[in-house]
Short mmCIF file of C-alpha atoms in Angstrom, two decimals:
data_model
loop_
_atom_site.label_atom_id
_atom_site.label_comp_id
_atom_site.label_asym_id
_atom_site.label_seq_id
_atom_site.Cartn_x
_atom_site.Cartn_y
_atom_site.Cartn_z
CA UNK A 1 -16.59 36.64 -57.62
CA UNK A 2 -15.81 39.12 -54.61
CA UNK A 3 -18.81 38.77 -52.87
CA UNK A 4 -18.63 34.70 -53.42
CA UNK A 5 -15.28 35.18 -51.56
CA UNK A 6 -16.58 37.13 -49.07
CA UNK A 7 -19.34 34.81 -47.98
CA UNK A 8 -16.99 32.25 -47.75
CA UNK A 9 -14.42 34.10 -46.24
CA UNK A 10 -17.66 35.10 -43.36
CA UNK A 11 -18.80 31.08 -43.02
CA UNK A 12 -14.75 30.10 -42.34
CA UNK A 13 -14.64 33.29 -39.70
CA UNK A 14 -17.79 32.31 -38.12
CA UNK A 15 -17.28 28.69 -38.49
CA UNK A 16 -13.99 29.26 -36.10
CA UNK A 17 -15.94 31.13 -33.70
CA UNK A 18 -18.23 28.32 -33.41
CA UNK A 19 -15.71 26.11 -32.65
CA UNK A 20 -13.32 28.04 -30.55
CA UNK A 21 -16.73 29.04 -28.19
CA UNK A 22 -16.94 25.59 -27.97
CA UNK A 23 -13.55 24.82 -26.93
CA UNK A 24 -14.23 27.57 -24.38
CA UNK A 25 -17.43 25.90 -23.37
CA UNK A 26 -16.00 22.85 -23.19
CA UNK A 27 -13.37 24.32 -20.87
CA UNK A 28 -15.63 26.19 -18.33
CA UNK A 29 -17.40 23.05 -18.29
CA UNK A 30 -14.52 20.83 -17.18
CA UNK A 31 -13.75 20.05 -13.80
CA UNK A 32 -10.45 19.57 -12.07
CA UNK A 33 -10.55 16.85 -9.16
CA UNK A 34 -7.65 17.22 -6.90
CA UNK A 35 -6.74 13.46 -5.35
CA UNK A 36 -4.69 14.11 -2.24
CA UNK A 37 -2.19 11.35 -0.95
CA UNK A 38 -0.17 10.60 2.42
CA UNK A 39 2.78 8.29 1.33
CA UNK A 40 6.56 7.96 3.56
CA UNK A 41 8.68 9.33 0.72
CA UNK A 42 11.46 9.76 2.62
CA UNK A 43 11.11 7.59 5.79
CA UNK A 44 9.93 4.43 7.10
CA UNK A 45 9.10 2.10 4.64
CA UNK A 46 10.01 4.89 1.83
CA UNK A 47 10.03 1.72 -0.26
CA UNK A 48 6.34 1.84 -0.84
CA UNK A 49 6.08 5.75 -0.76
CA UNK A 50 8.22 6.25 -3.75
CA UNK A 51 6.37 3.37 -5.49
CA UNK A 52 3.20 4.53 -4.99
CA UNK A 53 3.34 7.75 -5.60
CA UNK A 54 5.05 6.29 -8.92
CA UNK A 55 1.73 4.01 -9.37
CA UNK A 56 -0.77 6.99 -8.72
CA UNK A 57 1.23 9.50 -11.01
CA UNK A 58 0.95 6.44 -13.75
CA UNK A 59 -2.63 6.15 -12.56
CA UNK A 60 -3.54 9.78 -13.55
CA UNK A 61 -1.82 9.41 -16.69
CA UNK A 62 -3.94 6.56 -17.92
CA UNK A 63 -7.20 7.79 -16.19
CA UNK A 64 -6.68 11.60 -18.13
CA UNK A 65 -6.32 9.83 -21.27
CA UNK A 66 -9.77 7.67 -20.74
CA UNK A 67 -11.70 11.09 -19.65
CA UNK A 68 -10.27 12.81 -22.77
CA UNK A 69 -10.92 9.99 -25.09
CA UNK A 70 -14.76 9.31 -23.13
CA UNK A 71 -15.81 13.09 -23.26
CA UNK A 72 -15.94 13.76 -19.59
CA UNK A 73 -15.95 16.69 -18.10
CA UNK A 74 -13.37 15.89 -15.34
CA UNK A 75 -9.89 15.73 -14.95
CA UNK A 76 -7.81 14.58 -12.24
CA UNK A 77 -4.62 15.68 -10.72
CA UNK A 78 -2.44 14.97 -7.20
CA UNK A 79 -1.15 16.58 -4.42
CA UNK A 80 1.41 14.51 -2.28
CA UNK A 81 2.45 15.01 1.31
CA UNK A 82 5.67 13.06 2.54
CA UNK A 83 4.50 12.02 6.26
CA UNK A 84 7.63 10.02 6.75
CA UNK A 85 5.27 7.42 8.26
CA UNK A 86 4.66 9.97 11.03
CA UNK A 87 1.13 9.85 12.56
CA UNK A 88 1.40 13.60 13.54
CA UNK A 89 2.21 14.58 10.13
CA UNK A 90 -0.23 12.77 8.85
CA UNK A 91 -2.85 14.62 10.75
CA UNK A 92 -1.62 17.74 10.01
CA UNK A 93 -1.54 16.97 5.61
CA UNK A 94 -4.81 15.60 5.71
CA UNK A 95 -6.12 18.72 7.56
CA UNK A 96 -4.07 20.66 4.67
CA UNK A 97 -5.17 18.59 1.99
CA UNK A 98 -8.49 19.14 3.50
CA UNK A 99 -8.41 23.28 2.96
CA UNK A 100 -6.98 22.52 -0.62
CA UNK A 101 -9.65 21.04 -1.88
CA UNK A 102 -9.10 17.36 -1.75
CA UNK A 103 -12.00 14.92 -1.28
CA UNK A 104 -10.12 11.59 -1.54
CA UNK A 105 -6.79 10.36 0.07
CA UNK A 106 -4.57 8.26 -0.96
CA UNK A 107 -2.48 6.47 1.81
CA UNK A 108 -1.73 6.78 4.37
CA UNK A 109 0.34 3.46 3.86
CA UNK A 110 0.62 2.97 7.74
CA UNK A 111 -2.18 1.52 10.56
CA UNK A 112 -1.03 4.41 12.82
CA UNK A 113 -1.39 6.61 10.86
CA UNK A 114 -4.64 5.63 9.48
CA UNK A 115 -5.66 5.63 13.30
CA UNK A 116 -4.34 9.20 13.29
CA UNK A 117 -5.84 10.60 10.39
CA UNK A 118 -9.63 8.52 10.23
CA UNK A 119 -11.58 10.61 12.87
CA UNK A 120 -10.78 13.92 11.17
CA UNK A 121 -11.42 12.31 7.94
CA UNK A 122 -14.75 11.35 9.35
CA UNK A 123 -15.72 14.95 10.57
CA UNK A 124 -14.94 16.95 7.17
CA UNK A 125 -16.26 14.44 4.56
CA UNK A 126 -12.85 13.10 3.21
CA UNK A 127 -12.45 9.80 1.83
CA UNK A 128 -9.16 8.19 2.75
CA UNK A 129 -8.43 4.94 0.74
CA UNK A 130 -4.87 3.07 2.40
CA UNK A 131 -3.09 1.01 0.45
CA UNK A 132 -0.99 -0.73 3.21
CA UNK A 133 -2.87 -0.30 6.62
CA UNK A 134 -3.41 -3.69 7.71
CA UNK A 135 -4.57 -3.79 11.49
CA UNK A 136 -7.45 -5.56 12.31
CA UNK A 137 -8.51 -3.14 14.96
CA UNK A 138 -9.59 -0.82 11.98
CA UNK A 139 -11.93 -2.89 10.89
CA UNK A 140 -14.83 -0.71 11.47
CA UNK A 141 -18.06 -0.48 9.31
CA UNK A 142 -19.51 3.08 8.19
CA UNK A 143 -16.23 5.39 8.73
CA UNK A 144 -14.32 7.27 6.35
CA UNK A 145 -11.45 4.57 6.02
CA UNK A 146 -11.01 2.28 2.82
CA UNK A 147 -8.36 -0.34 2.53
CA UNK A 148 -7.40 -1.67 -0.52
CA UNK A 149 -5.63 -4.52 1.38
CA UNK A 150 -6.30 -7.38 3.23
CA UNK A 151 -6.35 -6.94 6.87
CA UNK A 152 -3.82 -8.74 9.79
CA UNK A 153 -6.32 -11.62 10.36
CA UNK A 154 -6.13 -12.73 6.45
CA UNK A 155 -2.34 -11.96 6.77
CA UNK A 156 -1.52 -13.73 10.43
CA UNK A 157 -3.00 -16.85 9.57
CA UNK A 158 -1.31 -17.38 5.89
CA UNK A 159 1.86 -16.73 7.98
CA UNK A 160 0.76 -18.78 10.77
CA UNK A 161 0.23 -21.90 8.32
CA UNK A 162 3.58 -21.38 6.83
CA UNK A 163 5.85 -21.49 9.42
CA UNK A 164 3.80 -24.31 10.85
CA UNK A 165 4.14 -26.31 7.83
CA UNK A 166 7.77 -25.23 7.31
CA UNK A 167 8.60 -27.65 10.50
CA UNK A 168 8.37 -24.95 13.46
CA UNK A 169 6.72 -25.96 16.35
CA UNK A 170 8.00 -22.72 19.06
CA UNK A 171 8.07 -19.52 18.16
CA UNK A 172 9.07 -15.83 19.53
CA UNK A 173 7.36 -12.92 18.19
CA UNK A 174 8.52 -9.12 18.34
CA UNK A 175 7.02 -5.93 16.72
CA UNK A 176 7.96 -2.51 16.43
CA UNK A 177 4.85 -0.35 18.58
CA UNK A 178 2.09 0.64 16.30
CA UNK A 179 -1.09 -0.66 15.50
CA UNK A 180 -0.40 -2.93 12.06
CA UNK A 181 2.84 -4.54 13.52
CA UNK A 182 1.30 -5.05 16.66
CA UNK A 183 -2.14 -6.27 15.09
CA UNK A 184 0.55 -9.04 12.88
CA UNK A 185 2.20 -9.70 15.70
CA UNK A 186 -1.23 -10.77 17.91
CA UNK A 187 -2.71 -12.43 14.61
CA UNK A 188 0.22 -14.66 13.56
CA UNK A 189 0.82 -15.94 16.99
CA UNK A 190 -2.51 -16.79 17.85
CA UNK A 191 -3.09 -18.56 14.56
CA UNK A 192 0.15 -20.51 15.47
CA UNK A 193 -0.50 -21.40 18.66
CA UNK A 194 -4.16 -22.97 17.52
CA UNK A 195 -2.05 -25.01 15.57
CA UNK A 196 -0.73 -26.39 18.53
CA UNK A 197 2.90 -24.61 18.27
CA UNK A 198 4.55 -22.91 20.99
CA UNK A 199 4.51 -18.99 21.74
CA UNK A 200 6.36 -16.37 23.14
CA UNK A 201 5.54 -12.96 22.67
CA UNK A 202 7.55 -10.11 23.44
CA UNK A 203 7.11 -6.27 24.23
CA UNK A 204 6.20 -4.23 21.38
CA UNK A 205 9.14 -1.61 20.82
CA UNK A 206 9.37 1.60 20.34
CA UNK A 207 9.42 3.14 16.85
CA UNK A 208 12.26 5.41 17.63
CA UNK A 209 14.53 2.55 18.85
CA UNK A 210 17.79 2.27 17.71
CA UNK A 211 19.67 -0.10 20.06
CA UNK A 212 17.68 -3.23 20.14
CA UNK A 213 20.35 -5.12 22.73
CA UNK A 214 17.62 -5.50 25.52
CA UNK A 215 15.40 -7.39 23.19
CA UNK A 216 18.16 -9.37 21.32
CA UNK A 217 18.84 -10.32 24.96
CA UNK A 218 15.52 -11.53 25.60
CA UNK A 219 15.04 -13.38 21.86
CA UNK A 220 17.92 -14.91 22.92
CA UNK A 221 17.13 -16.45 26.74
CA UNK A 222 13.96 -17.69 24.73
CA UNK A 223 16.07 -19.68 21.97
CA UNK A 224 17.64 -21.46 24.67
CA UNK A 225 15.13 -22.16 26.74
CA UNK A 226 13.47 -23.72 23.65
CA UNK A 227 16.78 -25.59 22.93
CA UNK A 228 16.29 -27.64 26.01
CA UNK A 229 13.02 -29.44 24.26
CA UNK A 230 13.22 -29.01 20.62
CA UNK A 231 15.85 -29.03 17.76
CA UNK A 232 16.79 -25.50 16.66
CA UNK A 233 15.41 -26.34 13.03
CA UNK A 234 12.33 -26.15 14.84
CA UNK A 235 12.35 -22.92 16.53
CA UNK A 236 11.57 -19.12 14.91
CA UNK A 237 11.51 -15.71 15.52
CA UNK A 238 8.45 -13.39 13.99
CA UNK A 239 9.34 -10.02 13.68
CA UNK A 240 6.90 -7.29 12.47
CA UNK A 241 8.26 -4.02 11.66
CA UNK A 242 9.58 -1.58 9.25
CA UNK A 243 12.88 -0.74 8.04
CA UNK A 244 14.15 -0.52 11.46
CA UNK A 245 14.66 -3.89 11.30
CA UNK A 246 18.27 -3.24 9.19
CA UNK A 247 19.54 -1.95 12.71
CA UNK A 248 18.33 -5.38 14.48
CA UNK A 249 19.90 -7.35 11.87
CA UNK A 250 23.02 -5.59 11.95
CA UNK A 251 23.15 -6.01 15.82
CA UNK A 252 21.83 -10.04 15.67
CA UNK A 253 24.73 -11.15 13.04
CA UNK A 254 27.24 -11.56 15.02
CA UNK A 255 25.27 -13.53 17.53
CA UNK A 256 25.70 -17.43 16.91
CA UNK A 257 22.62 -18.21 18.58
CA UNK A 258 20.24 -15.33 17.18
CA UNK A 259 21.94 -16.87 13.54
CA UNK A 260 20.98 -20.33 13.75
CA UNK A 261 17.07 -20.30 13.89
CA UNK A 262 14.95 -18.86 11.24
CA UNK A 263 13.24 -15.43 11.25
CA UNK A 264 10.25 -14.28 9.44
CA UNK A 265 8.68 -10.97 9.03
CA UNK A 266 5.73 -8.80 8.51
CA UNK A 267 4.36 -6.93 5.36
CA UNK A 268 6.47 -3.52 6.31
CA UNK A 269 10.23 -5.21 5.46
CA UNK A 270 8.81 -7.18 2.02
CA UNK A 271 10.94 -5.46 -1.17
CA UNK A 272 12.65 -3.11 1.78
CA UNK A 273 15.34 -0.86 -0.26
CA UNK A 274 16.68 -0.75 2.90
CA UNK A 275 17.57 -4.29 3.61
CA UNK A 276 19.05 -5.21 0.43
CA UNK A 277 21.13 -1.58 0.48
CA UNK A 278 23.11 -2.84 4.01
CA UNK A 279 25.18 -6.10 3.63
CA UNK A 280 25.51 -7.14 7.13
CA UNK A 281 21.59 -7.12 7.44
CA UNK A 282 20.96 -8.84 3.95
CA UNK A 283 23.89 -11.26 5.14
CA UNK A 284 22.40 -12.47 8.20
CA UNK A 285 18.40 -12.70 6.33
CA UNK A 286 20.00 -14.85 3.72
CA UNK A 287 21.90 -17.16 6.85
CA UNK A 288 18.26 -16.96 8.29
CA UNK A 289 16.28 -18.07 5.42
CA UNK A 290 14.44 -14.65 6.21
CA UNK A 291 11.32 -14.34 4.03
CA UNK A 292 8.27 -11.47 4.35
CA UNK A 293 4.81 -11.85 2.61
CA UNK A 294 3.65 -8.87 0.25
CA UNK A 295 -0.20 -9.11 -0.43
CA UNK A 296 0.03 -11.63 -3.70
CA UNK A 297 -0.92 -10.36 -7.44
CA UNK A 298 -3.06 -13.03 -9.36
CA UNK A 299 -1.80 -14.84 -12.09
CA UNK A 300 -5.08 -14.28 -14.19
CA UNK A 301 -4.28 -10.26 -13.94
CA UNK A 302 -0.50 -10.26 -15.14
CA UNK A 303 -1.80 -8.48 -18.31
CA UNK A 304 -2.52 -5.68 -15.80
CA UNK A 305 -0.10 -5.65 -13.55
CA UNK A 306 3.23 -7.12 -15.45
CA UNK A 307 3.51 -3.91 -17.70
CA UNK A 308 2.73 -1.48 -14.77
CA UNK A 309 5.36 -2.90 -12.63
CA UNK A 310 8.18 -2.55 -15.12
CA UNK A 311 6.40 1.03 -15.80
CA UNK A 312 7.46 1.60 -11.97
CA UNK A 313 10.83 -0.06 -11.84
CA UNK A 314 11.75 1.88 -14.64
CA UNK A 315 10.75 5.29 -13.05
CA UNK A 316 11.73 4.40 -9.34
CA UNK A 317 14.45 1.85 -9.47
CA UNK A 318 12.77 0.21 -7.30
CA UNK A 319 10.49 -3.82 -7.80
CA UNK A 320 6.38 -2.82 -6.29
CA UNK A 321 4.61 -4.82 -4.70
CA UNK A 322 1.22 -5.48 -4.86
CA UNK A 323 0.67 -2.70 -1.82
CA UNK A 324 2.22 -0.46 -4.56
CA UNK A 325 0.06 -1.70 -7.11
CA UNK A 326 -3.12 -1.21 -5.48
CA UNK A 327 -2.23 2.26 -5.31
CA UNK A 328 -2.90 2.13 -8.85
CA UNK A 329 -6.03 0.50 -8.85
CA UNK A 330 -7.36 2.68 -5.83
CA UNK A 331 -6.92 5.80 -7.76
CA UNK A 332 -8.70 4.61 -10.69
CA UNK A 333 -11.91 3.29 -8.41
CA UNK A 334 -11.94 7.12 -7.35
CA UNK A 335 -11.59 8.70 -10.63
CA UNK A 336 -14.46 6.28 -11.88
CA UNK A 337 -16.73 7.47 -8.84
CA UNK A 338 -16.30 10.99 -9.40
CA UNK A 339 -17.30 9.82 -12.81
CA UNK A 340 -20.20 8.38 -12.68
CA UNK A 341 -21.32 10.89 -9.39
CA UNK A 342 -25.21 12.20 -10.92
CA UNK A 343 -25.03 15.31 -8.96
CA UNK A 344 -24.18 18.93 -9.22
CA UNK A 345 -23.62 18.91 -5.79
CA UNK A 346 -21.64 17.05 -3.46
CA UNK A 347 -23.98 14.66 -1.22
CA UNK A 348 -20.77 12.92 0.77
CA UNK A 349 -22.90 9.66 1.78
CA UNK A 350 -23.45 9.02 -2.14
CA UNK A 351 -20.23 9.57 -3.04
CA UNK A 352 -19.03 7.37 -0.34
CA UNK A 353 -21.58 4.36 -1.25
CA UNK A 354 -21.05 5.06 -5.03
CA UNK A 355 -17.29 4.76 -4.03
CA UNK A 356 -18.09 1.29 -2.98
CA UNK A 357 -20.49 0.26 -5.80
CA UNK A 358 -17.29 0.84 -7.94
CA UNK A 359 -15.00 -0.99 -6.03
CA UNK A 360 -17.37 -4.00 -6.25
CA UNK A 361 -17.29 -3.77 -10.16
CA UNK A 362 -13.79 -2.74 -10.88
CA UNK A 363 -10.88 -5.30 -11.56
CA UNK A 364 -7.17 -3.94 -11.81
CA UNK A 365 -3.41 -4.73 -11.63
CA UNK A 366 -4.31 -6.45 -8.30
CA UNK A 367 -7.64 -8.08 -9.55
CA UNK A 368 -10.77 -7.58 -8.04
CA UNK A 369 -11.53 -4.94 -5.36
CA UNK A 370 -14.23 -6.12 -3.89
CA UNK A 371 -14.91 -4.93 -0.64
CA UNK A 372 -15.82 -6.28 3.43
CA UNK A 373 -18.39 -4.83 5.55
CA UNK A 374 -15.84 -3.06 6.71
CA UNK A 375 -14.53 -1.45 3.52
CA UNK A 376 -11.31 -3.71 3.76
CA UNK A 377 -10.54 -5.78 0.51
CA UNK A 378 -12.93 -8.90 0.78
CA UNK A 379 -10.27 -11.39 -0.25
CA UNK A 380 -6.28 -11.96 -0.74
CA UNK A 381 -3.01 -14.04 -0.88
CA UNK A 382 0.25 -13.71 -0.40
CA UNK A 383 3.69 -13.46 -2.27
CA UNK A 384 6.39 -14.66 -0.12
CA UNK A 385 10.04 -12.42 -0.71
CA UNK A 386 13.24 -13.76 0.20
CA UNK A 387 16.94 -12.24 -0.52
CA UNK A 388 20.11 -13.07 -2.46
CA UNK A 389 23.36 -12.16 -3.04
CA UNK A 390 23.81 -11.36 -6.48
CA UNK A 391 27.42 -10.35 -7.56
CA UNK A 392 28.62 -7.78 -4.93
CA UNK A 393 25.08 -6.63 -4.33
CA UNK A 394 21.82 -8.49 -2.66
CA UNK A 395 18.20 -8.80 -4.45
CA UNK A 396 15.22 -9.63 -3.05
CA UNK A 397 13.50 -13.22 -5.11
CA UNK A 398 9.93 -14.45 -5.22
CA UNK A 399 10.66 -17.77 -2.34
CA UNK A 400 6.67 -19.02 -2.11
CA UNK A 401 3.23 -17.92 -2.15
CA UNK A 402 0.67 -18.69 0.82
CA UNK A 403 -1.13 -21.70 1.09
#
């Protein structure tokens, strides 16, 4: 009877070490992927930092889960840099993220810094995947640069046929200096004006602007001269810019003329904390009938992207858009890559072309990703956002989708 217990006492002992080498083998074997990611946390357009960074940590959450459940080897973890839409910090995190370990980028959110950040991606084998860089002039084939978003041309001309259709037939444009805004700015305008619609384009401004008085002046001298030849329901202003915009409001409300056309805006202000958070601005978009466009989410994917959104809300206070969103989606098209990689070792140009292959195949919270030529998102529409006052407080409200 002993020796019975013995022998089984041996076959349990042995029967652990069996398993617990291969809990150990299983560890040695697994492989941590550090994602890095350049988001404006607490800047510009902090708005879409806070909600992506809310999307990717969601992102990891799910895509851990799948590896565990799968029996894959890797796992998947982030390392965030707040660039405060800054092109020089930009450069400098993705040169840090770069000696950490990280392959993949997520962000940065901005064309300029996208610009800033694409040639050094370029040179060390780093894959940088924006979720909000829009300007067209970054449409190049074979670099390091992914965009999970439409680019300005796609965007310009939705606008373009909007506020054509809406009844305007002159228009005055104005951006903030840096390549998206000023790539909106160019795009929208010249869509408008094939239309057959009047344009006036001002001077780009400069990001660190605070007192926008010279080119109130200017928006102004415009409106009138307009007023001579067409009814003031039929003149606009286009602005493209950031939050910055919340300082131009505040200075254009108490202007009766600058108040009684309508103003539009570019992808930067759509959802804007900002805006809503400062009641003379919010006042005079509502007297405006201000509206931006955020790239649209298909109806056919609200299984996806409904539950994720309120996931999001919940954890940032804050609506996402579907620039948010994609932040999701881009973070699971790199976890699947790394995934379904063949190699031991890193050959970048794979990677980079199985990075693609997955894009084509994968379909998220904003639908498909299919990509351009140019590693842009092939196809897209747009959600237009307006704002009300709710109670004491101001909300921003789904006012139209492009046409």
């Amino acid at each position: 009877m002993r020796q019975t217990k013995f022998i089984f006492s041996s076959f349990l002992l042995l029967t652990l070490l069996i398993a617990s080498c291969n809990r150990d083998d299983k560890k040695i074997g697994r492989q941590n992927v550090k994602i890095g990611a350049l988001l404006s946390l607490t800047g510009n357009w902090s708005s879409l930092g806070i909600t992506s960074r809310a999307a990717m940590d969601i992102a990891l959450e799910d895509i851990n889960a799948y590896m565990e459940e799968t029996g894959s080897r890797y796992r998947f973890t982030s390392e965030i840099f707040d660039t405060k839409l800054d092109a020089s910090l930009a450069t400098d995190f993705i040169a840090e993220a770069s000696k950490n370990g990280c392959k993949f980028i997520l962000g940065p959110q901005s064309s300029a810094e996208a610009a800033a950040v694409n040639s050094y991606a370029s040179a060390n084998d780093m894959l940088v995947v924006s979720q909000g860089s829009t300007a067209g002039t970054l449409s190049i084939e074979n670099d390091n640069l992914f965009r999970f978003c439409p680019d300005d041309h796609i965007e310009g001309l939705a606008m373009a046929n909007t506020i054509y259709n809406s009844g305007i037939r002159a228009l005055i444009t104005a951006a903030r200096e840096d390549a998206g805004n000023m790539g909106l700015q160019t795009s929208t305008g010249k869509a408008f004006q094939n239309k057959g619609g009047m344009l006036y384009i001002t001077t780009p401004y400069s990001p660190v602007t605070s007192n926008f008085s010279a080119l109130l002046s200017e928006i102004k001298t415009k409106i009138l001269q307009y007023s001579a030849t067409h009814d003031t329901s039929k003149i606009a202003v286009y602005l493209a810019s950031f939050d910055e915009c919340v300082g131009l409001f505040q200075q254009a409300a108490n202007d009766p003329v600058l108040s009684k056309v309508r103003w539009y805006g570019g992808d930067g202000t759509a959802l804007s904390a900002a805006l809503i958070g400062n009641a003379t601005a919010a006042d005079f978009a509502i007297a405006t009938e201000y509206f931006a466009p955020a790239f649209g989410l298909p109806a056919q994917a609200s299984a996806k992207w409904q539950p994720l959104s309120e996931k999001i809300k919940h954890r940032t206070g804050i609506t996402p858009d579907a620039f948010a969103l994609a932040s999701y989606d881009a973070v699971w098209v790199m976890a699947l890559t790394y995934n379904a990689y063949p190699y031991s070792k890193i050959d970048f140009g794979k990677l980079k072309a199985e990075f693609s292959d997955q894009a084509s195949r994968y379909y998220g919270a904003t639908g498909t990703t299919m990509l351009n030529a140019a590693g842009d998102r092939a196809v897209g529409s747009y959600d237009y956002w307006g704002l009300e006052k709710t109670g004491s407080g101001y909300s921003w409200r789904l006012v139209g989708k492009s046409e």
